[in-house]
Tab-separated table of C-alpha atoms and ligand atoms in Angstrom:
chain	number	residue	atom	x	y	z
A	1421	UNK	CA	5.629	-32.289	27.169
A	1422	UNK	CA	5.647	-35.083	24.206
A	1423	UNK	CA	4.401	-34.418	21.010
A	1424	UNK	CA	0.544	-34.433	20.961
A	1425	UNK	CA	-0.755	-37.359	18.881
A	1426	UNK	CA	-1.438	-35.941	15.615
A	1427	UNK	CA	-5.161	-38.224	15.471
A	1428	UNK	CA	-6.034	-37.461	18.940
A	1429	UNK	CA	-8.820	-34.256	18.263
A	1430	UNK	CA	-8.040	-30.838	19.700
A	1431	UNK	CA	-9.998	-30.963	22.181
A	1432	UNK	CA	-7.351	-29.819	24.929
A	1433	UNK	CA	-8.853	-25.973	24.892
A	1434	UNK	CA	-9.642	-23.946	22.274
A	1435	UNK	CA	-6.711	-23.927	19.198
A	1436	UNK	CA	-6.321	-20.743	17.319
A	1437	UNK	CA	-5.308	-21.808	13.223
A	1438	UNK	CA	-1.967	-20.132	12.502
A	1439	UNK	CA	-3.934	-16.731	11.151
A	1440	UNK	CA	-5.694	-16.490	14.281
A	1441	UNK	CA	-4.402	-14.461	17.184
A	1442	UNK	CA	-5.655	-14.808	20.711
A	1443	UNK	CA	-7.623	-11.421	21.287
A	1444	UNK	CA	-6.449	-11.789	25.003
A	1445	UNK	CA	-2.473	-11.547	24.047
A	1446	UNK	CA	-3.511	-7.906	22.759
A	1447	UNK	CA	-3.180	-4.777	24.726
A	1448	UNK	CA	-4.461	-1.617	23.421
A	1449	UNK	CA	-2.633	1.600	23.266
A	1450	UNK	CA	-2.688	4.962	21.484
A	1451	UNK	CA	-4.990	5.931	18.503
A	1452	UNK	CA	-3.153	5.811	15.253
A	1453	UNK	CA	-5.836	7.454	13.012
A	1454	UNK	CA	-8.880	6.244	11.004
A	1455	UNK	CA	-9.243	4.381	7.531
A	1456	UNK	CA	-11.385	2.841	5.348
A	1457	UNK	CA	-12.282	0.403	7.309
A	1458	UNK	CA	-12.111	2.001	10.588
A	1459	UNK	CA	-9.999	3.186	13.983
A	1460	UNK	CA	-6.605	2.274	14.124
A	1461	UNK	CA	-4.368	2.067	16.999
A	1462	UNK	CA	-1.095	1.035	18.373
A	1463	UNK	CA	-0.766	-1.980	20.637
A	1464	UNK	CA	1.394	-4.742	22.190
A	1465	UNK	CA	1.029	-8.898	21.452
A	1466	UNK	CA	1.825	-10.812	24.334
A	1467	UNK	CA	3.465	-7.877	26.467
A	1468	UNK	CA	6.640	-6.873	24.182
A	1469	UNK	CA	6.265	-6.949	20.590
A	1470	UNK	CA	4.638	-3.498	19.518
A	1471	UNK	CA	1.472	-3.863	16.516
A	1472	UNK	CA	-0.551	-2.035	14.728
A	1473	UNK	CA	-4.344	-3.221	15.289
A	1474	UNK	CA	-7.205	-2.232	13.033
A	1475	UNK	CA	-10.540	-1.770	13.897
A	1476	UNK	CA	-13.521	-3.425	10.768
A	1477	UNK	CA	-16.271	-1.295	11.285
A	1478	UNK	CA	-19.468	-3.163	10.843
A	1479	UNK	CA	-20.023	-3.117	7.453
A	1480	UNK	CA	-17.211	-1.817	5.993
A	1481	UNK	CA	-15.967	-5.160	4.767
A	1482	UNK	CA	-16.368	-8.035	3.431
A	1483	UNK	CA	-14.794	-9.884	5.967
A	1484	UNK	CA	-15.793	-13.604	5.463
A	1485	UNK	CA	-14.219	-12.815	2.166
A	1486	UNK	CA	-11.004	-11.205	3.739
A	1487	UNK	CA	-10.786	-14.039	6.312
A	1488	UNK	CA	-10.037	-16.343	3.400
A	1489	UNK	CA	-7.965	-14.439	1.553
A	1490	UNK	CA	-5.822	-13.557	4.978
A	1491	UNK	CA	-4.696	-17.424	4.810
A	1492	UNK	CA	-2.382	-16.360	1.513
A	1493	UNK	CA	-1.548	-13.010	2.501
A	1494	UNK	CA	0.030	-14.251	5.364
A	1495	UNK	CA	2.438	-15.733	3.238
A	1496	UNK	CA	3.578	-12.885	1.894
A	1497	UNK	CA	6.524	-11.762	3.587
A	1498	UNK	CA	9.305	-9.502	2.300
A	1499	UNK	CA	11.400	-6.268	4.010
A	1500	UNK	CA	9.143	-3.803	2.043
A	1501	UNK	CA	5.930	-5.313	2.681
A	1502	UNK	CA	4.121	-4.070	6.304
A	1503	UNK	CA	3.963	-7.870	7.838
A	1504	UNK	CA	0.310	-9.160	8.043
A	1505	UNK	CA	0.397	-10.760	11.716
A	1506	UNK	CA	-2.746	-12.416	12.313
A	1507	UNK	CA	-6.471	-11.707	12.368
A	1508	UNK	CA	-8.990	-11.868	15.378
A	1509	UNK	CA	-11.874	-12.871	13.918
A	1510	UNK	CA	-13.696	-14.858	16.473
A	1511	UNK	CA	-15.768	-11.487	17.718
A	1512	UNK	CA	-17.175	-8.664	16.657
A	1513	UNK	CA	-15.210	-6.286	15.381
A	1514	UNK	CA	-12.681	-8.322	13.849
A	1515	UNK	CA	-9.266	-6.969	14.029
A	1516	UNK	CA	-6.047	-6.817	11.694
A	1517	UNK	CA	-2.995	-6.626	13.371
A	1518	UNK	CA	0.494	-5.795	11.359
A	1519	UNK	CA	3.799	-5.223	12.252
A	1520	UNK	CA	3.866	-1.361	13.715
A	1521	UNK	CA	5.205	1.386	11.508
A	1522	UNK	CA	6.125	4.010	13.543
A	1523	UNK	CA	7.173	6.911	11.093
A	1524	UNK	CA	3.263	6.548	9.625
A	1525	UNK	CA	2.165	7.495	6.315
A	1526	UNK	CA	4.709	7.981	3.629
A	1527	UNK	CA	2.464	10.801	2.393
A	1528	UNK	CA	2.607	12.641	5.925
A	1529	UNK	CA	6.370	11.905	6.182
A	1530	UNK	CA	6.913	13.876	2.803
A	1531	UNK	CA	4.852	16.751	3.700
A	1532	UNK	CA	5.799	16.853	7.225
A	1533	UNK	CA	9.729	16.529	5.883
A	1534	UNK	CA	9.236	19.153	2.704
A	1535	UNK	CA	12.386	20.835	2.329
A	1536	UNK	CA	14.865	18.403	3.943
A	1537	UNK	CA	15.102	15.761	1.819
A	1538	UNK	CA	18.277	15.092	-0.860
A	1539	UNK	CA	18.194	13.614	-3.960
A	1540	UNK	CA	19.445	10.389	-2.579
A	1541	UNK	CA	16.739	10.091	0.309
A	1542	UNK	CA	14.247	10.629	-2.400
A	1543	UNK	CA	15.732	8.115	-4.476
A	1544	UNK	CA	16.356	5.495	-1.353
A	1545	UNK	CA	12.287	5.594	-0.798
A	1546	UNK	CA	11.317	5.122	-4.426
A	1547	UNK	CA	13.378	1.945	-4.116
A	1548	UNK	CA	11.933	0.425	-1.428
A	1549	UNK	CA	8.173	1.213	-2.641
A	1550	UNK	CA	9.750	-0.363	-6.125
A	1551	UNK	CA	11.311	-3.168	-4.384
A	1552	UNK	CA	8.014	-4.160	-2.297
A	1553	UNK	CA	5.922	-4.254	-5.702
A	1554	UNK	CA	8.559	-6.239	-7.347
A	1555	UNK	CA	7.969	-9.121	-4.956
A	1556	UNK	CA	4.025	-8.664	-5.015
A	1557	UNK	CA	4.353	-8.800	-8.943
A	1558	UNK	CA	6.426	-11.983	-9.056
A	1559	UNK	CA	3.756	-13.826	-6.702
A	1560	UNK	CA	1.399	-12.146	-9.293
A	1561	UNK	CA	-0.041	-10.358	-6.228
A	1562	UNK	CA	-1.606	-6.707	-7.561
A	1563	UNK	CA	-1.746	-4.017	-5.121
A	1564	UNK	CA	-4.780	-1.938	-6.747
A	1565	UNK	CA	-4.390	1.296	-4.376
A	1566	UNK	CA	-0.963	2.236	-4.809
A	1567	UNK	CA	-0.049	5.546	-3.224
A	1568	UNK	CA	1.974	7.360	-1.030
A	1569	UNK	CA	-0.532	7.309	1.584
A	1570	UNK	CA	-0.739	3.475	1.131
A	1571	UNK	CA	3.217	3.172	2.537
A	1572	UNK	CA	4.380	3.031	5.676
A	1573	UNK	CA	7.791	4.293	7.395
A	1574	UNK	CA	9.081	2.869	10.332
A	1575	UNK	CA	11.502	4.238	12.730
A	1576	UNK	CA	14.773	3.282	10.462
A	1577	UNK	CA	12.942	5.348	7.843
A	1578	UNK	CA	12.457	2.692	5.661
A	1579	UNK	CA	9.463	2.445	3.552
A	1580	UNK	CA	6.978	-0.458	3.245
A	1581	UNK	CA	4.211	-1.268	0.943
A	1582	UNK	CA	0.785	-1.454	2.833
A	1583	UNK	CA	-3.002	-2.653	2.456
A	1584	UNK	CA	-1.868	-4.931	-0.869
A	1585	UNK	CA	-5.264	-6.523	-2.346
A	1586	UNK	CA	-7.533	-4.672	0.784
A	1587	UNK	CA	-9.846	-2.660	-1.978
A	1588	UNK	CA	-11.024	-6.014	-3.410
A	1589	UNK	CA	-12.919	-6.278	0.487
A	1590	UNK	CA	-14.202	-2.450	0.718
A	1591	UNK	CA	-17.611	-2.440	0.630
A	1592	UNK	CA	-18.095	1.068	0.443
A	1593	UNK	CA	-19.404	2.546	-3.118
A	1594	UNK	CA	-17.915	5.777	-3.220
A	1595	UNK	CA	-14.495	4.145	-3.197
A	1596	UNK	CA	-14.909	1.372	-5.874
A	1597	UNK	CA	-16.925	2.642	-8.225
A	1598	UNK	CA	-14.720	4.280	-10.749
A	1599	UNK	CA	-17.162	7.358	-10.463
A	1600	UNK	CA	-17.207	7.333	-6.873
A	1601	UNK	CA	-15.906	10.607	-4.494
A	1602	UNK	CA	-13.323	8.550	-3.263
A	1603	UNK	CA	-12.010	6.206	-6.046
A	1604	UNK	CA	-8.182	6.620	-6.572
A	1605	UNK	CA	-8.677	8.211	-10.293
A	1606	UNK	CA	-5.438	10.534	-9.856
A	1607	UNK	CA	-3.710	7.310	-9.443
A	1608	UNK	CA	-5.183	4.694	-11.882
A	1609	UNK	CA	-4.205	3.846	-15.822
A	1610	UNK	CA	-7.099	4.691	-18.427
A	1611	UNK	CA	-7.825	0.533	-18.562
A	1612	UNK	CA	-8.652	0.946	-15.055
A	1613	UNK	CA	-10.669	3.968	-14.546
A	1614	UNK	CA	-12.637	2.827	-17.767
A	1615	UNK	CA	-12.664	-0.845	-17.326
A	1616	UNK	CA	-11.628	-2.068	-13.935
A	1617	UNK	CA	-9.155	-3.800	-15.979
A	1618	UNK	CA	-6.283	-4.482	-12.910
A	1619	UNK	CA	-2.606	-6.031	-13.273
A	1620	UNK	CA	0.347	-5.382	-12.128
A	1621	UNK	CA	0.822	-2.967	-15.325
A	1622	UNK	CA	-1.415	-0.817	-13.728
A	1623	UNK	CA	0.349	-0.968	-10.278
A	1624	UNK	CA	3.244	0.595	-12.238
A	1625	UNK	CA	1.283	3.437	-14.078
A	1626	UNK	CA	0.226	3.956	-9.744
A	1627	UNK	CA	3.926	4.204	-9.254
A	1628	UNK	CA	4.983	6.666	-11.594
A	1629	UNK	CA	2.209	8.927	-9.748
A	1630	UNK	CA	4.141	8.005	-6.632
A	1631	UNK	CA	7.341	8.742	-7.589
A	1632	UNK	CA	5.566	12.189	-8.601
A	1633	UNK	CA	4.254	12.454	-5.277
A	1634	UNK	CA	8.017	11.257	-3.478
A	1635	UNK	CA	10.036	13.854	-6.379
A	1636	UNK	CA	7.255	16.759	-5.052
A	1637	UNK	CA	7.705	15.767	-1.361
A	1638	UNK	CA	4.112	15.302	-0.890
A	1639	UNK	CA	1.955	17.222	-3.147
A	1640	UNK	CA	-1.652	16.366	-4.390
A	1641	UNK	CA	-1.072	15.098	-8.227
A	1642	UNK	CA	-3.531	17.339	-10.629
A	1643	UNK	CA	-4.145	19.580	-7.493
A	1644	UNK	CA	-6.249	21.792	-9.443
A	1645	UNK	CA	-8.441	19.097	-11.721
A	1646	UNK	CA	-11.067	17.089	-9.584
A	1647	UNK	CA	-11.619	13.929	-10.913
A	1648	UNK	CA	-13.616	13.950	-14.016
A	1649	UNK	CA	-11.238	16.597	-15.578
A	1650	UNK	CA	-7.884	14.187	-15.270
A	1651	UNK	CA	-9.848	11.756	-16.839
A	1652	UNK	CA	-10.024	13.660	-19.702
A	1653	UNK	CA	-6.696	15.428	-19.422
A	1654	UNK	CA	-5.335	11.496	-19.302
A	1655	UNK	CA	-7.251	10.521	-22.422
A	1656	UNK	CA	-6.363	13.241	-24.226
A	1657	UNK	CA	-2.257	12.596	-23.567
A	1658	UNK	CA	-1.689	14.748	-20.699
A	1659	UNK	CA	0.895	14.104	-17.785
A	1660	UNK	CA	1.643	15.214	-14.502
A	1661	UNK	CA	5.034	17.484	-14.968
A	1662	UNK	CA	8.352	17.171	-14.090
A	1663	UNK	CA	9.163	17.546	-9.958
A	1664	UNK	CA	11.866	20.461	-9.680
A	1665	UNK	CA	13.856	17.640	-7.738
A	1666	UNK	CA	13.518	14.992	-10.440
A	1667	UNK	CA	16.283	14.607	-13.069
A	1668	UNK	CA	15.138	14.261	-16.352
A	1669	UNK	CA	16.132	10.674	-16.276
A	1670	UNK	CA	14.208	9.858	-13.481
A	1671	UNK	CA	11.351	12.107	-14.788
A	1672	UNK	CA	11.809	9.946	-17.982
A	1673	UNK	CA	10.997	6.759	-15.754
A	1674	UNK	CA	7.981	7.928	-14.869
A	1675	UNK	CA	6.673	8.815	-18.301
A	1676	UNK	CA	7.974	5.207	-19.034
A	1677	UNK	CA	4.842	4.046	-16.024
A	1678	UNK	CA	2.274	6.413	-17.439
A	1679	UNK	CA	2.511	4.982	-21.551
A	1680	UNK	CA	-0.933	4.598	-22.589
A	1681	UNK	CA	-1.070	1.260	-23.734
A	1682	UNK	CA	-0.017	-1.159	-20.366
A	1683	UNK	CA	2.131	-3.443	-22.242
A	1684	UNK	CA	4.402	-0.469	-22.784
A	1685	UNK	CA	5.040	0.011	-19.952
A	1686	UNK	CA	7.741	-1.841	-17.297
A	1687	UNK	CA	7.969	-4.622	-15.148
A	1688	UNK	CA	8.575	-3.725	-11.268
A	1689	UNK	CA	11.735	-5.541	-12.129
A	1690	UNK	CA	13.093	-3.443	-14.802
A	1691	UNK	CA	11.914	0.047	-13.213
A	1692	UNK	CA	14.298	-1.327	-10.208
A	1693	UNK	CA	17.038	-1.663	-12.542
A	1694	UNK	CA	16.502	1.278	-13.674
A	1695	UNK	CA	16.031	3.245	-10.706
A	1696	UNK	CA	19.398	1.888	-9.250
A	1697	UNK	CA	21.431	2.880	-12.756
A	1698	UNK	CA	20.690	6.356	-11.881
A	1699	UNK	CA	22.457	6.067	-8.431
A	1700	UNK	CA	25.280	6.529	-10.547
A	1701	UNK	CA	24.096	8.615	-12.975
A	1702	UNK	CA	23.553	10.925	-9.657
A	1703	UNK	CA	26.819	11.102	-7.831
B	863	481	C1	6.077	12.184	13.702
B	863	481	N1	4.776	11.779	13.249
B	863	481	C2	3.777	12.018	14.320
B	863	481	C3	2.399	11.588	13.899
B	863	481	N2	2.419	10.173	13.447
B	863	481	C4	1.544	9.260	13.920
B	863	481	O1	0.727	9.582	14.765
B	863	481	C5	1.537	7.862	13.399
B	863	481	C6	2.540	6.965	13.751
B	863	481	C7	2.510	5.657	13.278
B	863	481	C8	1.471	5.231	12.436
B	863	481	N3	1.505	3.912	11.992
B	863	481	C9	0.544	3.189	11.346
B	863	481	N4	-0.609	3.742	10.956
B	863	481	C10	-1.518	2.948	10.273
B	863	481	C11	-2.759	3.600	9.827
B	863	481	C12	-3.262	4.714	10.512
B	863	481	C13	-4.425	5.310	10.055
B	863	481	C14	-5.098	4.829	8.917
B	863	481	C15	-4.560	3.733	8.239
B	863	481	N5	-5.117	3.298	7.062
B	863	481	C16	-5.989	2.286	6.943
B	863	481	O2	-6.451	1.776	7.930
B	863	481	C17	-6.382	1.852	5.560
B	863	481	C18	-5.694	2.306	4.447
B	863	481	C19	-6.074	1.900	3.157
B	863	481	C20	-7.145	1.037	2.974
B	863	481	C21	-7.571	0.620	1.577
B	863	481	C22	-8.251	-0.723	1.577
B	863	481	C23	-8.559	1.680	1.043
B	863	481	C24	-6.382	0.533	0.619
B	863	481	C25	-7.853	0.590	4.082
B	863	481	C26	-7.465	0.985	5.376
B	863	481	C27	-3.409	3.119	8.694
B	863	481	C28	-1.299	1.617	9.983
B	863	481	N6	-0.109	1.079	10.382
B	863	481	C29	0.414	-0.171	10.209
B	863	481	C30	1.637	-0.152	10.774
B	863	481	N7	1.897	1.062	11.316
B	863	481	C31	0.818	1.829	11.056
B	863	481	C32	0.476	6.128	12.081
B	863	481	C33	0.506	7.435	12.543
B	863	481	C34	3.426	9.870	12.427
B	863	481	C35	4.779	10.331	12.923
């Protein structure tokens, strides 16, 4: 067939824009699990290529909002980032569908793994969670819910960054306001859980609390302090301790994410740097 004249109008059916994907090329398979913004399952596009689909409950987003800002994320593409797809946003409810992960949550792969991990496995993850963020901080992209149960492991077992930028379209209270039941405080800087104040310095204080949770295989940081207590635990100078399977080097790189003051602390770059010196170190 030639080349359709650019002028001519589209009217030959109806065109999906490059974030759109056909609904109809979308076959449905097993349940995945549930999260904020709803069910999540597996399925196929177009007959082969396996996806993860999610489910926007009505009201759970703000999706005209998300729409938009799906145009840009679709951009960003890197081997540590779960691959946005496409949206279907032409019914109700809309769906996100990402590249299929099938390993699941990094947080369930640590607990459901405790005990049989080395050094170097535990290492190889926080790499690949460090090298993800270091390509969302030089598009000056900022995460905002980093966490082990925010990564993904696929069936090579390596670990992807997930959900980059999603809280900024969650429309449910208890999860953005800083007081709310469900807002990360375990995980955020003191700029953040007393000023909202987001950057990609306060993706890296998030880090250091993952690379607790990676070092612990899995455990719940402050597991005895609900929320309002590690606020003031935090503002007061207290840290999480050192994981039995964390040298004190790489124990020392995550007191380097949790300084006080976020220009103290380092760049995704240099915590990679880092991170790798201590392959090394390790041998
Ligand atoms: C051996 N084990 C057996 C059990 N198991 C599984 O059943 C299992 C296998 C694969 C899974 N994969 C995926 N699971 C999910 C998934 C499943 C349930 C809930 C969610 N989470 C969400 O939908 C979600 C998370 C965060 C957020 C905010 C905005 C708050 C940051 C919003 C929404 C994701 C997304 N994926 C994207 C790509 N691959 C997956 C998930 C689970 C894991 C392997």
């Amino acid at each position: 067939v030639g080349k359709r004249d650019k002028s001519a109008p589209s009217t030959a059916g109806f065109s999906y824009e490059k974030w759109e994907i056909n609904p109809s090329e979308l076959t449905f398979m097993k349940e995945l699990g549930c999260g904020q913004f709803g069910q999540v399952r597996l399925g196929k596009w177009r007959a082969q290529h396996k996806v993860a689909i999610k489910f926007v409950r009505q009201g759970a987003m703000h999706e005209e909002d998300f729409i938009e800002e799906a145009k840009i994320m679709m951009k960003l593409s890197h081997p540590k980032l779960v691959q946005l797809y496409g949206v279907c946003s032409q019914q109700k409810p809309i769906y996100i569908v990402t590249e299929f992960m099938e390993n699941g949550s990094l947080l369930n792969y640590l607990q459901e793994g405790r005990g049989s991990f080395d050094l170097g496995s535990l290492l190889s993850i926080s790499l690949d969670v460090c090298e993800g963020m270091e390509y969302l901080e030089a598009h000056g992209f900022i995460h905002r819910d980093l966490a082990s149960r925010n990564c993904l492991v696929n069936d090579s077992r390596v670990v992807k960054v997930s959900d980059f930028g999603m809280t900024r379209f969650v429309l449910d209270d208890q999860y953005t306001s800083s007081s709310g039941s469900k807002f990360p405080v375990k995980w955020s800087p003191p700029e953040v859980f007393n000023f909202c104040r987001y950057s990609s310095k306060s993706d890296v204080w998030s880090y250091g609390v993952l690379m607790w949770e990676v070092f612990t295989e899995g455990r719940m940081p402050f597991e005895n302090n609900p929320n309002h207590e590690v606020v003031t635990l935090i503002m007061q100078g207290h840290r999480l301790y050192r994981p039995k399977l964390a040298t004190p080097t790489l124990y020392d790189i995550m007191q380097l994410c949790w300084k006080e003051r976020s220009e103290d602390r380092p760049s995704f770059s240099s915590l990679w740097v880092m991170l790798s010196d201590t392959l090394e170190e390790d041998v």
